[in-house]
Coordinates of C-alpha atoms and ligand atoms in Angstrom, one line a residue:
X22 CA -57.0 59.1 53.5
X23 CA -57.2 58.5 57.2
X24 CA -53.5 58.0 58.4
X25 CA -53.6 57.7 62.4
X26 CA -50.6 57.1 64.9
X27 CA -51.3 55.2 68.1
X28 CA -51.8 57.8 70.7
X29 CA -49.8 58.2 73.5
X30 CA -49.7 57.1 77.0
X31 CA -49.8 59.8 79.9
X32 CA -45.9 59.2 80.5
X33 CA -42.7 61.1 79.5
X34 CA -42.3 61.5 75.8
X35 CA -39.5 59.7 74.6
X36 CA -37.9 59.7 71.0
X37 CA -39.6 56.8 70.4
X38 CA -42.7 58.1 70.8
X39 CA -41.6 60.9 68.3
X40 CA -40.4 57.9 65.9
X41 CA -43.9 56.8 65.6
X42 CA -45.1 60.6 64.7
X43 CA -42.3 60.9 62.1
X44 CA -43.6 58.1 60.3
X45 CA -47.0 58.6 60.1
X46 CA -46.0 62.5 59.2
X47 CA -44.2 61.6 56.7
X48 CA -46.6 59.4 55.3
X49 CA -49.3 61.8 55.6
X50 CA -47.1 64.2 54.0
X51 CA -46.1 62.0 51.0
X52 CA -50.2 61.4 50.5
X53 CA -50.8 64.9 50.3
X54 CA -48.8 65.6 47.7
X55 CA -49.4 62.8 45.6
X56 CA -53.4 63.2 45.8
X57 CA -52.4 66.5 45.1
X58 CA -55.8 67.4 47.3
X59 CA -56.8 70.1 50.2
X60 CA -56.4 69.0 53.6
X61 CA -59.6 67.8 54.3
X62 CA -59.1 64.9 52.3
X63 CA -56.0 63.8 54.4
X64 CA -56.0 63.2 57.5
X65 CA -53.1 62.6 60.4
X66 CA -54.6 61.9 63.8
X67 CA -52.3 61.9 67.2
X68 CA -52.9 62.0 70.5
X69 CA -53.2 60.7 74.7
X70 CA -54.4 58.1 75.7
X71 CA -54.9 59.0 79.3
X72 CA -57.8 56.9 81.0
X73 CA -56.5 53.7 82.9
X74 CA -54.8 52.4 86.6
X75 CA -51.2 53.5 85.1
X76 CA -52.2 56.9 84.9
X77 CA -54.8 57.1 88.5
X78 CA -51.8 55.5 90.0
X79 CA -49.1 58.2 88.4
X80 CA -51.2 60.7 89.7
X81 CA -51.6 59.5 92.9
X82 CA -47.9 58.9 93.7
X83 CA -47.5 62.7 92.2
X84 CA -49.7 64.0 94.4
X85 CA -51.4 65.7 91.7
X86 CA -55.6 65.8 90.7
X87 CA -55.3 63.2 87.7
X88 CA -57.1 65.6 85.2
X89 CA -54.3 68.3 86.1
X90 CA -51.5 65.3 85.3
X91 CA -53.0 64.2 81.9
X92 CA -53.3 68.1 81.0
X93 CA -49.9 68.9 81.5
X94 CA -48.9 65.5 80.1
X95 CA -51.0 65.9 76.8
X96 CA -50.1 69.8 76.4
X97 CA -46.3 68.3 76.5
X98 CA -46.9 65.9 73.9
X99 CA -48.4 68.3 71.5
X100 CA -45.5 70.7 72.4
X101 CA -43.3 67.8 71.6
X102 CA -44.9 67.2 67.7
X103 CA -45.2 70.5 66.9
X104 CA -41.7 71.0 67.5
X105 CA -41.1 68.4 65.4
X106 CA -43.1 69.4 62.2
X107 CA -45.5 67.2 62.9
X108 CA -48.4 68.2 60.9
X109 CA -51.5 66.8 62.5
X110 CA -54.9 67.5 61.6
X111 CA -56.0 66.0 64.7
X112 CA -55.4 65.7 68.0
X113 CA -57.3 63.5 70.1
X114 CA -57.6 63.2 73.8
X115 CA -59.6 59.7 75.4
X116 CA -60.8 62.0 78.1
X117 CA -63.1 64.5 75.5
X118 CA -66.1 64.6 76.1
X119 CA -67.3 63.5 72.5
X120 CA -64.9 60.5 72.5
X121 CA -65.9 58.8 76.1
X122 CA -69.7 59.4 74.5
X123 CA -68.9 57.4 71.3
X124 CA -67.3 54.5 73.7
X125 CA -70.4 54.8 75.9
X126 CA -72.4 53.9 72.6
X127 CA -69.7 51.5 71.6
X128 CA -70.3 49.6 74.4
X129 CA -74.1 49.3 74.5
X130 CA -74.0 47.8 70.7
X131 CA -71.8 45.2 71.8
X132 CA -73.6 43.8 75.1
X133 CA -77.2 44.4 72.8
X134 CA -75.5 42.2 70.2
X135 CA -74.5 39.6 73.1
X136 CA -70.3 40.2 73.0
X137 CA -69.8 40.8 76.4
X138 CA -70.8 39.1 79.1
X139 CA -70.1 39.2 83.0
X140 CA -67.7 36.7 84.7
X141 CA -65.2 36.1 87.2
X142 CA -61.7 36.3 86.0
X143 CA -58.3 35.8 87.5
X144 CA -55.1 36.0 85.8
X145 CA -52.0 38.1 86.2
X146 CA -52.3 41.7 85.4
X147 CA -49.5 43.6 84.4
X148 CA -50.7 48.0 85.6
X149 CA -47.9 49.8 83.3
X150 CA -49.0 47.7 79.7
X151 CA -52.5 47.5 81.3
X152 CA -53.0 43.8 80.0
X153 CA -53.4 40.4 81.1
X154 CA -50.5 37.8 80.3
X155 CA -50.6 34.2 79.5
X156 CA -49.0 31.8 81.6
X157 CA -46.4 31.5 78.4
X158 CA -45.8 35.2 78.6
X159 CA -44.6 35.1 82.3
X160 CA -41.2 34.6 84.0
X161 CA -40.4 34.2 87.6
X162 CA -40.0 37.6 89.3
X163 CA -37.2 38.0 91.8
X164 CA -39.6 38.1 94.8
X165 CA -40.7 34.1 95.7
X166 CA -44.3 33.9 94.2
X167 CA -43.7 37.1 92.0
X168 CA -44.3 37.5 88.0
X169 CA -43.1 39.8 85.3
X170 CA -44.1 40.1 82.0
X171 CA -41.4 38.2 79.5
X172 CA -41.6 40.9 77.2
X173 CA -41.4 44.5 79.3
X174 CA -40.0 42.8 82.2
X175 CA -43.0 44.8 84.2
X176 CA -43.8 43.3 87.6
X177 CA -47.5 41.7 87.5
X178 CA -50.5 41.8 90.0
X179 CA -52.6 38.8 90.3
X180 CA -56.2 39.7 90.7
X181 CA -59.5 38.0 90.8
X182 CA -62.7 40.2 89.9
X183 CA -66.1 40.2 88.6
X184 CA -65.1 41.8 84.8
X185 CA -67.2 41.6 81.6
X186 CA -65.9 39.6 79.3
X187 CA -65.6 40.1 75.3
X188 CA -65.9 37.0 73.6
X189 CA -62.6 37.5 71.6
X190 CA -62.8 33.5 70.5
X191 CA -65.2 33.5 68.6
X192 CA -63.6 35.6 66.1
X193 CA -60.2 33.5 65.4
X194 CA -61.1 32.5 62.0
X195 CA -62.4 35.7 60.7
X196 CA -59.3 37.2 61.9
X197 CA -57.2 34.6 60.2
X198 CA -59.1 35.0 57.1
X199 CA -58.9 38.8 56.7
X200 CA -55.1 38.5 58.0
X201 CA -54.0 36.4 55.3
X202 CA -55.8 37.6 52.5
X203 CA -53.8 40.2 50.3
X204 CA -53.1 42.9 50.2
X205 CA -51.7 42.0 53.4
X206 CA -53.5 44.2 56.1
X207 CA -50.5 44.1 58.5
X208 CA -47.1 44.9 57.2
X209 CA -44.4 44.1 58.0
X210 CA -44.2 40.3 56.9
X211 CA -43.1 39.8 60.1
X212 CA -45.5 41.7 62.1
X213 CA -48.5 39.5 60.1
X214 CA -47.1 35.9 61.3
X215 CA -46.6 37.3 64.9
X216 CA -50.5 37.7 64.5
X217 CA -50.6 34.5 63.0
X218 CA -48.7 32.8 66.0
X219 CA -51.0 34.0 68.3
X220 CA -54.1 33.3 66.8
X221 CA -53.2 30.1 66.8
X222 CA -51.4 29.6 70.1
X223 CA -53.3 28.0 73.0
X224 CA -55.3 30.8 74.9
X225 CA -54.1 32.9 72.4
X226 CA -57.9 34.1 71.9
X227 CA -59.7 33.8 75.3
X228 CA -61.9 35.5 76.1
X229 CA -61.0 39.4 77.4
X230 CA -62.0 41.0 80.1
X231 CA -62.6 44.6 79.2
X232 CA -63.8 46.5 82.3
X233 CA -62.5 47.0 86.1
X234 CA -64.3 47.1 88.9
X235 CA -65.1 50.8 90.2
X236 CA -63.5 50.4 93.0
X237 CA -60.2 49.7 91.8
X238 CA -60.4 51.9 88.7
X239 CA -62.2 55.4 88.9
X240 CA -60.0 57.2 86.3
X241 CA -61.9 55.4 83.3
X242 CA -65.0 56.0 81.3
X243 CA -68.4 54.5 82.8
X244 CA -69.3 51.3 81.9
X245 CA -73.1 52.3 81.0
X246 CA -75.9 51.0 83.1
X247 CA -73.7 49.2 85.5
X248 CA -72.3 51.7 88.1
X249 CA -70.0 49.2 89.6
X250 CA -67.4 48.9 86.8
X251 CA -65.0 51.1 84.6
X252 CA -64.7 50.3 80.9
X253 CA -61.2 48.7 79.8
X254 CA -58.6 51.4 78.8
X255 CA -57.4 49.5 75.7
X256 CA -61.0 49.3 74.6
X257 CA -61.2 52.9 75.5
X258 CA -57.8 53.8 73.5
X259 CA -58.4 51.9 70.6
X260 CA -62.1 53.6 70.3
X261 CA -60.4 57.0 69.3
X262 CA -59.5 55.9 65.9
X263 CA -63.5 55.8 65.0
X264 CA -64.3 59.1 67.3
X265 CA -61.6 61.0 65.5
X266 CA -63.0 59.6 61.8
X267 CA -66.2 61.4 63.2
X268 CA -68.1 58.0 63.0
X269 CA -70.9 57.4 63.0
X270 CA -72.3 60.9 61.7
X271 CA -73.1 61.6 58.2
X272 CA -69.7 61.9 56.1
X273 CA -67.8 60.6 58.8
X274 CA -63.6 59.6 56.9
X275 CA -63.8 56.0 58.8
X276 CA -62.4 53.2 57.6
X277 CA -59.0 54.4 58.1
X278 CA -56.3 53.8 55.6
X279 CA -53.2 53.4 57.8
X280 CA -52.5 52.8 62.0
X281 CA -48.9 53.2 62.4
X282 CA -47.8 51.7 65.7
X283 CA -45.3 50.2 67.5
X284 CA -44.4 46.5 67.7
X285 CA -44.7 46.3 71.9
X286 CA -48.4 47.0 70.9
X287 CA -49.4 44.7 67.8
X288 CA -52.1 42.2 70.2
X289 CA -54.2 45.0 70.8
X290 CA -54.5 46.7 67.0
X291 CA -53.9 43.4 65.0
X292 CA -56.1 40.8 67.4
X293 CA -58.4 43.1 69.8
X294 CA -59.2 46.0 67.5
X295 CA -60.6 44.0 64.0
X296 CA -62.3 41.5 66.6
X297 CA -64.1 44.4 68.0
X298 CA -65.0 46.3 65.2
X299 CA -66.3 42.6 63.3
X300 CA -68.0 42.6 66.4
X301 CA -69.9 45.8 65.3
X302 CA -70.3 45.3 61.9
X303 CA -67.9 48.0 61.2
X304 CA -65.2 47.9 58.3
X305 CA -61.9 47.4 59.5
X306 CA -58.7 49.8 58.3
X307 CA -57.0 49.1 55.0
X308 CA -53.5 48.7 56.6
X309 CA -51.9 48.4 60.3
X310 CA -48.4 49.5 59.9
X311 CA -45.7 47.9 62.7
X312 CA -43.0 49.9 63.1
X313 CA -39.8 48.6 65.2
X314 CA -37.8 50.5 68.4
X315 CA -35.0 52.4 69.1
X316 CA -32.6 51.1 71.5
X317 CA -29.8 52.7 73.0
X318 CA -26.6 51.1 73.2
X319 CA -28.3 48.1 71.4
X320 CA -30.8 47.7 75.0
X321 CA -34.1 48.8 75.5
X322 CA -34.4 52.4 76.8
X323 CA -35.7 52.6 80.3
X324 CA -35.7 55.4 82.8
X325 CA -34.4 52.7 85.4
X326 CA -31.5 52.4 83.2
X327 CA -31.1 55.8 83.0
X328 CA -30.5 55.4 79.2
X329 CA -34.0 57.3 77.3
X330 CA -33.2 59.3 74.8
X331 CA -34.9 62.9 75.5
X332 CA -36.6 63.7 72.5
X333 CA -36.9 67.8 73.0
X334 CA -33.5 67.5 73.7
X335 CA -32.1 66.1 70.6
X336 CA -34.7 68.5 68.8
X337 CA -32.9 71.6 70.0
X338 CA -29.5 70.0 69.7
X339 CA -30.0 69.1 66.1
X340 CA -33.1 70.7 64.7
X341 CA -36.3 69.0 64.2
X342 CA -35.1 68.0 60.3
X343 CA -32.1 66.3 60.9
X344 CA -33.9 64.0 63.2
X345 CA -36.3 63.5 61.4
X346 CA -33.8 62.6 58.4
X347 CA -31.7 60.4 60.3
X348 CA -34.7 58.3 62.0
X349 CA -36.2 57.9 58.9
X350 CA -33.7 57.3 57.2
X351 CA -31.7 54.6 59.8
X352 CA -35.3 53.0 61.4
X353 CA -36.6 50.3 59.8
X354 CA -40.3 48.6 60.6
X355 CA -38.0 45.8 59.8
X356 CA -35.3 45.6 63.0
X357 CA -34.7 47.9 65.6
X358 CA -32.6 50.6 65.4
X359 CA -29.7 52.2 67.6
X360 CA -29.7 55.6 69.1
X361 CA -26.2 57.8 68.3
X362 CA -25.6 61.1 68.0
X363 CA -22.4 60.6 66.0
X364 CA -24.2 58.2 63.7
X365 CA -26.8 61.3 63.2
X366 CA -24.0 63.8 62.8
X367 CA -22.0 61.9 60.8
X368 CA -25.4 61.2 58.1
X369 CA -26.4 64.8 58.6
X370 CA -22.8 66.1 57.2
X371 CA -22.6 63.1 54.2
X372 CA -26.3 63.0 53.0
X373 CA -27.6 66.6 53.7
X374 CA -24.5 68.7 54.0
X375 CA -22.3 67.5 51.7
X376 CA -24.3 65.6 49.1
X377 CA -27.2 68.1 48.9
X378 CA -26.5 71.0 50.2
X379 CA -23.1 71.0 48.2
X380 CA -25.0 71.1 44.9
X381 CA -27.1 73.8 46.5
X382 CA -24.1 75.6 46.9
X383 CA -22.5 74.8 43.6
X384 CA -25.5 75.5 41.3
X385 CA -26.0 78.9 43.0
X386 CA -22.5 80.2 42.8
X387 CA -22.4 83.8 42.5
X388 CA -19.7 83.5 39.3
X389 CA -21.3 80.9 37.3
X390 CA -24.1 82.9 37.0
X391 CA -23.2 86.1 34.7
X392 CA -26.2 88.2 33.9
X393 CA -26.5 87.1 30.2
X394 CA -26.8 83.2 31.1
X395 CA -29.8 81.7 29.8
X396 CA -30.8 79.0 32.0
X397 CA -32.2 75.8 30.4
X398 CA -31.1 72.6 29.1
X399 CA -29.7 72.0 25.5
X400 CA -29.3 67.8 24.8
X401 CA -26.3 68.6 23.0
X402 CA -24.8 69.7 25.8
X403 CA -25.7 66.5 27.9
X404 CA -23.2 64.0 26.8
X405 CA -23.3 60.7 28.4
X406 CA -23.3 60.8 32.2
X407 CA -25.9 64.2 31.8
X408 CA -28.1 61.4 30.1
X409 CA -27.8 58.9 32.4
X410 CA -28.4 61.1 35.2
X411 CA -32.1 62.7 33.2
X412 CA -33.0 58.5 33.1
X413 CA -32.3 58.0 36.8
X414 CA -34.4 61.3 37.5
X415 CA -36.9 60.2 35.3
X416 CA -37.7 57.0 37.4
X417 CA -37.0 58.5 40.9
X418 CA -40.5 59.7 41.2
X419 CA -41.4 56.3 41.2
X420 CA -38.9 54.6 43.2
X421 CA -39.6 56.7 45.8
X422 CA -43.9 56.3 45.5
X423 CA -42.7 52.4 45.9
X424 CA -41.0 52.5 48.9
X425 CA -42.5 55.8 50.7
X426 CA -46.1 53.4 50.5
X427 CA -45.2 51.2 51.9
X428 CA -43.2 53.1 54.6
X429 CA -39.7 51.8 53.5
X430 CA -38.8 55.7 53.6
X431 CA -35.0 54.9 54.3
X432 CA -35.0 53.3 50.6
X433 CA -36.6 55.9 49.2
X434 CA -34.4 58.4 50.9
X435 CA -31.2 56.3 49.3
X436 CA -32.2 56.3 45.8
X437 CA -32.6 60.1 46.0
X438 CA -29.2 60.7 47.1
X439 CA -28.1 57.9 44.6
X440 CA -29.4 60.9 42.2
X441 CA -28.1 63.6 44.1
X442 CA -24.4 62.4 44.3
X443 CA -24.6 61.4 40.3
X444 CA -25.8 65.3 39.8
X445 CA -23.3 66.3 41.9
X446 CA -20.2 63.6 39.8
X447 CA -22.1 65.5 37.0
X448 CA -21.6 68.8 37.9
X449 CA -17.7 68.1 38.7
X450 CA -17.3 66.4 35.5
X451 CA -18.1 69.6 33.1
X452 CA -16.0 71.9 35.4
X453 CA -18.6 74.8 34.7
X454 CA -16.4 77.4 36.1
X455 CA -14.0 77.3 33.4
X456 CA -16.9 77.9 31.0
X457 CA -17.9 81.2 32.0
X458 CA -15.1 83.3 30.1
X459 CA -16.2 82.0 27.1
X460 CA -19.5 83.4 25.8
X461 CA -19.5 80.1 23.1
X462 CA -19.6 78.0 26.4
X463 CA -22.9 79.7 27.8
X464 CA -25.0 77.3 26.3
X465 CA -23.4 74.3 27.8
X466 CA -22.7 76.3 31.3
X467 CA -26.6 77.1 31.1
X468 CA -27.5 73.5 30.7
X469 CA -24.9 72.2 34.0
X470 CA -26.9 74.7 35.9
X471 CA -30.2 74.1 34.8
X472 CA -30.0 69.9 35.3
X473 CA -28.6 70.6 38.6
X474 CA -31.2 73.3 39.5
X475 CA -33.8 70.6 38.1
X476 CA -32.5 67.5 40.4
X477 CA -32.5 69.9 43.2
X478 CA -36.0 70.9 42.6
X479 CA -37.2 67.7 42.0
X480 CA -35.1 65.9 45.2
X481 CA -36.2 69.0 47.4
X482 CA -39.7 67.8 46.6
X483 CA -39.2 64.0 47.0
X484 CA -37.6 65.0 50.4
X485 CA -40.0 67.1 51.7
X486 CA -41.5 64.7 53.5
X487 CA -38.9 63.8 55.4
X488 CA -37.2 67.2 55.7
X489 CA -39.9 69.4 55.1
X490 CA -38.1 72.6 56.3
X491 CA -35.0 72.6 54.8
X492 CA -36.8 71.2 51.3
X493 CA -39.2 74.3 51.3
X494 CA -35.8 76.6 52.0
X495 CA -34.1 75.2 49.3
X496 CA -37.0 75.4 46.8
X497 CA -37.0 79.3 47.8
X498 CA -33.4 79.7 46.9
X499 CA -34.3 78.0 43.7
X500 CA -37.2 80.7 42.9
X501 CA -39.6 78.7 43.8
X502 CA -42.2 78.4 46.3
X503 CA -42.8 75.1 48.3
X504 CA -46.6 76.3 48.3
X505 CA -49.0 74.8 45.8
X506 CA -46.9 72.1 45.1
X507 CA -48.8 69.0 43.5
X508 CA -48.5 65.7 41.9
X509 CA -47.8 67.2 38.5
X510 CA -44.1 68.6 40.2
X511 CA -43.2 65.2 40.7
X512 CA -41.4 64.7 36.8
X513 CA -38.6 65.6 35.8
X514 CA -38.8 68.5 33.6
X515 CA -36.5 68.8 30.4
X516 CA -37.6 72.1 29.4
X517 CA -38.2 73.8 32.6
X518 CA -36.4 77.5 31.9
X519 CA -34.9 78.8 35.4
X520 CA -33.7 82.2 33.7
X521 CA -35.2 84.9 35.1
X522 CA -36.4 83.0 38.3
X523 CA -35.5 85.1 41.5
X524 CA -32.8 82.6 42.3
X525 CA -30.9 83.4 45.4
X526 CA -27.2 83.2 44.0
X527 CA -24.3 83.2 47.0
X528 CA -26.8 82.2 49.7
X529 CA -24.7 80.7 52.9
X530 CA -24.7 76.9 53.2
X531 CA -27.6 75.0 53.8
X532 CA -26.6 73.0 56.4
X533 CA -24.2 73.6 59.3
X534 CA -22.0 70.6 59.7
X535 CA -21.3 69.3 63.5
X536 CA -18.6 67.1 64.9
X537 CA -19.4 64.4 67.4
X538 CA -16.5 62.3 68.9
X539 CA -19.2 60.3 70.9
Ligands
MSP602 N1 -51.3 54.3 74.7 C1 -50.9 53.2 74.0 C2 -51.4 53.2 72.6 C3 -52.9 53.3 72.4 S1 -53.3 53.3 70.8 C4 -55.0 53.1 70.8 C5 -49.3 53.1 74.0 N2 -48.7 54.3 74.3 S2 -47.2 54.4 74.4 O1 -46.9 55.8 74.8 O2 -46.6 53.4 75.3 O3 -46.6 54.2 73.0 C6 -46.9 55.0 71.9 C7 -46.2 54.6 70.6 O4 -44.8 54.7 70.8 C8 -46.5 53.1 70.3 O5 -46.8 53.0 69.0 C9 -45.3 52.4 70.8 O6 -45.1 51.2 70.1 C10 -44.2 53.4 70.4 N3 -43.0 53.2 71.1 C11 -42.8 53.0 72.4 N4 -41.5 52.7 72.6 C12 -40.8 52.8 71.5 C13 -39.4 52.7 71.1 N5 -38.5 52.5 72.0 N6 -39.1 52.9 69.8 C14 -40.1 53.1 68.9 N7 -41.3 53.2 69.2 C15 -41.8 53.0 70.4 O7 -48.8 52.1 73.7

């Protein structure tokens, strides 16, 4: 299981950058535990993607050597995921050594097997999404004569050079074929007809130039045998899914199971990518996963508008799980999503506070448990709304395989709570603190605490992908450890005897709660 984000651009991290590593964490993390395997089996791969005119003209205007600017860049984005939980396996950078070889090699197989070949080209260049438009993706800029790019709104260049070309056409219906044959290799629905449209749009599939002349880009990798041109940074970038697979050597992970990426960058992975790899006779990944943005203030972040969302910043304000819980839960690869701190404060206190930490709390209350309770559940003790709430639990494994697959983790994330507020209805209902007078009453106080101590075991788990931290607390204060934890934890267990775990009883609340008026 080779689950890869797109790496990052040399640029400031922003939280939609971390967006993109939440998800493909969380899916890493959900694969783990359901293949129940070590490590080595699954695989999350991140990175920076720092070769390119963007980045040698960043570093110019910084004043800084480039390879100094794409250090301090890179070290910031690893800073940025591990503060987040991210748990990568991998981290790749395009400037290593071992991946600029692989692209080296990449390169020769596709001019030997007669892809690329040299040409003039003129078109209209856009330097910060390092592409070519089509006239149909241009607007007027404000300066007479001037373009920008429809979709970024990014100023373009026109330029005429000698480039090599890849001959992208020649792969539209191969493309269409494997795009529309199920299971769908792009999801979202929408995502796959945006791929559609292109294909089939006029010029959608020229040819591509993929290298620079060296004497406009030096921050690159070599074009082999030619010393007058710099390879193509998307080629470049796109390369590092293979190097990181260890292709081609012996036992290398490649094909990958999942990209997850952002929308803005669905032309390269969905049309460039597969055409290139058919191109080399390599398989192509199982999925491509296309996630949507976060706006703020329903517009695009920019640092010209002065409205980006500083991801550190929102870690250390909140912690990494509660952004992680309310990006996952809130973004959608289906429509963008708004940035608010009230809206993350406000699901933070109802969802995690006072849904699931409250029956953390409640379960673990230093006077329902007297020494002499035993710990388990007796069915006579249910009644109706106890069974009802053992069927949902039942199913919720389930439920939440469907929609954490197929990355609809904010579904997933609802029917859990669904449970979690029926256990906690549940709880209220049989008023266990009036049965601990009565010895007769043990049996039935034992079996309250013992369902709820089950559905927070058993949520804890299904959440830990999302909120790993807090999950692995809370399976602590149940006596448990968070450790070894496999696909055989995912049931719900009716016989499951907590007496005499090391239960932390009267432990402070699990979650703070904060007020934002914003
Ligand atoms: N370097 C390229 C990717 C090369 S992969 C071979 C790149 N980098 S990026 O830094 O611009 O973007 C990295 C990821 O963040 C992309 O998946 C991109 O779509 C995602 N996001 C960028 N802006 C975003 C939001 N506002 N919201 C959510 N995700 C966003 O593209």
């Amino acid at each position: 299981m080779l689950t890869q984000t797109s790496i990052f651009m040399i640029t400031d991290p922003h939280i939609g950058h971390l967006y993109t590593a939440f998800l493909a964490d969380a899916a890493h993390r959900w694969q783990k535990l359901t293949m129940g395997t070590s490590t080595d089996k699954a695989i999350l791969s991140t990175g920076t993607d720092e070769h390119g005119l963007k980045v040698q003209r960043a570093a110019t205007e910084s004043g800084m050597p480039t390879q100094s600017l794409c250090d301090l860049v890179s070290q910031r984005f690893r800073a940025l995921f591990d503060a987040g939980n991210i748990d990568y396996t991998h981290f790749i950078r395009t400037t290593d050594e071992t991946h600029e070889r692989l692209v080296q090699s990449i390169w020769l197989q596709l001019h030997d097997k007669g892809y690329l070949c040299k040409s003039t080209y003129e078109g209209w260049y856009s330097v910060p999404d390092e592409t070519f438009l089509l006239d149909s993706q241009l607007t007027d800029g404000d300066e007479p004569g001037s373009k920008v790019s429809k979709e970024t709104g990014h100023k373009c260049e026109w330029s005429l050079e000698e480039n090599y070309m890849f001959k992208l056409s020649l792969f539209r219906e191969r493309l269409l074929k494997w795009i529309t044959k199920k299971p769908y290799p792009i999801i979202p629905d929408y995502a796959r007809h945006f791929v559609i449209g292109y294909l089939t749009e006029e010029g959608g599939l020229n040819d591509l130039s993929v290298s620079r002349p060296l004497s406009r880009l030096q921050w690159g990798i070599r074009v082999p045998n030619d010393e007058e041109h710099t390879v193509y940074v998307w080629l470049d970038a796109l390369v590092n899914y293979l190097t990181v697979s260890g292709y081609p050597n012996p036992g290398h992970l490649w094909p990958a199971t999942d990209h997850v990426i952002g929308k803005d960058i669905m032309k390269f992975h969905c049309i460039y990518w597969p055409s290139f790899l058919m191109a080399l006779d390599v398989e192509l990944p199982s999925r491509i996963v296309v996630h949507s943005h976060w706006t703020m203030d329903k517009s695009k972040m920019s640092k010209s508008k002065g409205n980006v969302v500083d991801p550190f910043d929102r870690l250390e304000t909140h912690g990494a799980d509660k952004l992680r819980y309310f990006l996952l839960k809130e973004g959608s690869l289906h429509h963008d999503g708004d940035y608010h701190d009230s809206r993350l404060a406000q699901l933070a206190n109802a969802d995690l506070a006072d849904t699931f930490g409250n029956l953390l709390s409640r379960a673990t209350a230093t006077k329902l448990h007297p020494p002499e309770i035993k710990l388990c559940i007796d069915p006579n003790h249910l009644m109706k709304d106890g069974k009802e709430l053992l069927e949902s639990l039942q199913r919720l494994s389930t439920t939440v395989n469907n929609c954490y697959s197929s990355y609809e983790f904010g579904r997933g994330i609802s029917s859990i709570m669904e449970c979690l507020h029926m256990a906690n209805r549940f709880f209220g209902r049989h008023k266990p603190w009036t049965l601990v007078p009565n010895p007769d009453s043990h049996a039935h106080l034992g079996t309250v605490l013992a369902v709820s101590m089950e559905t927070l075991r058993l949520c804890s788990i299904l959440l830990s992908p999302i909120i790993p931290d807090s999950s692995s607390k809370i399976l602590q204060r149940l006596g448990m450890s968070s450790e070894s934890i496999g696909p055989e934890d995912l049931k719900f267990c009716m016989d499951r005897d907590f007496t005499g775990a090391p239960i932390v009883v009267g432990g402070s609340p699990m979650f703070s709660k904060k007020v934002y008026d914003k």
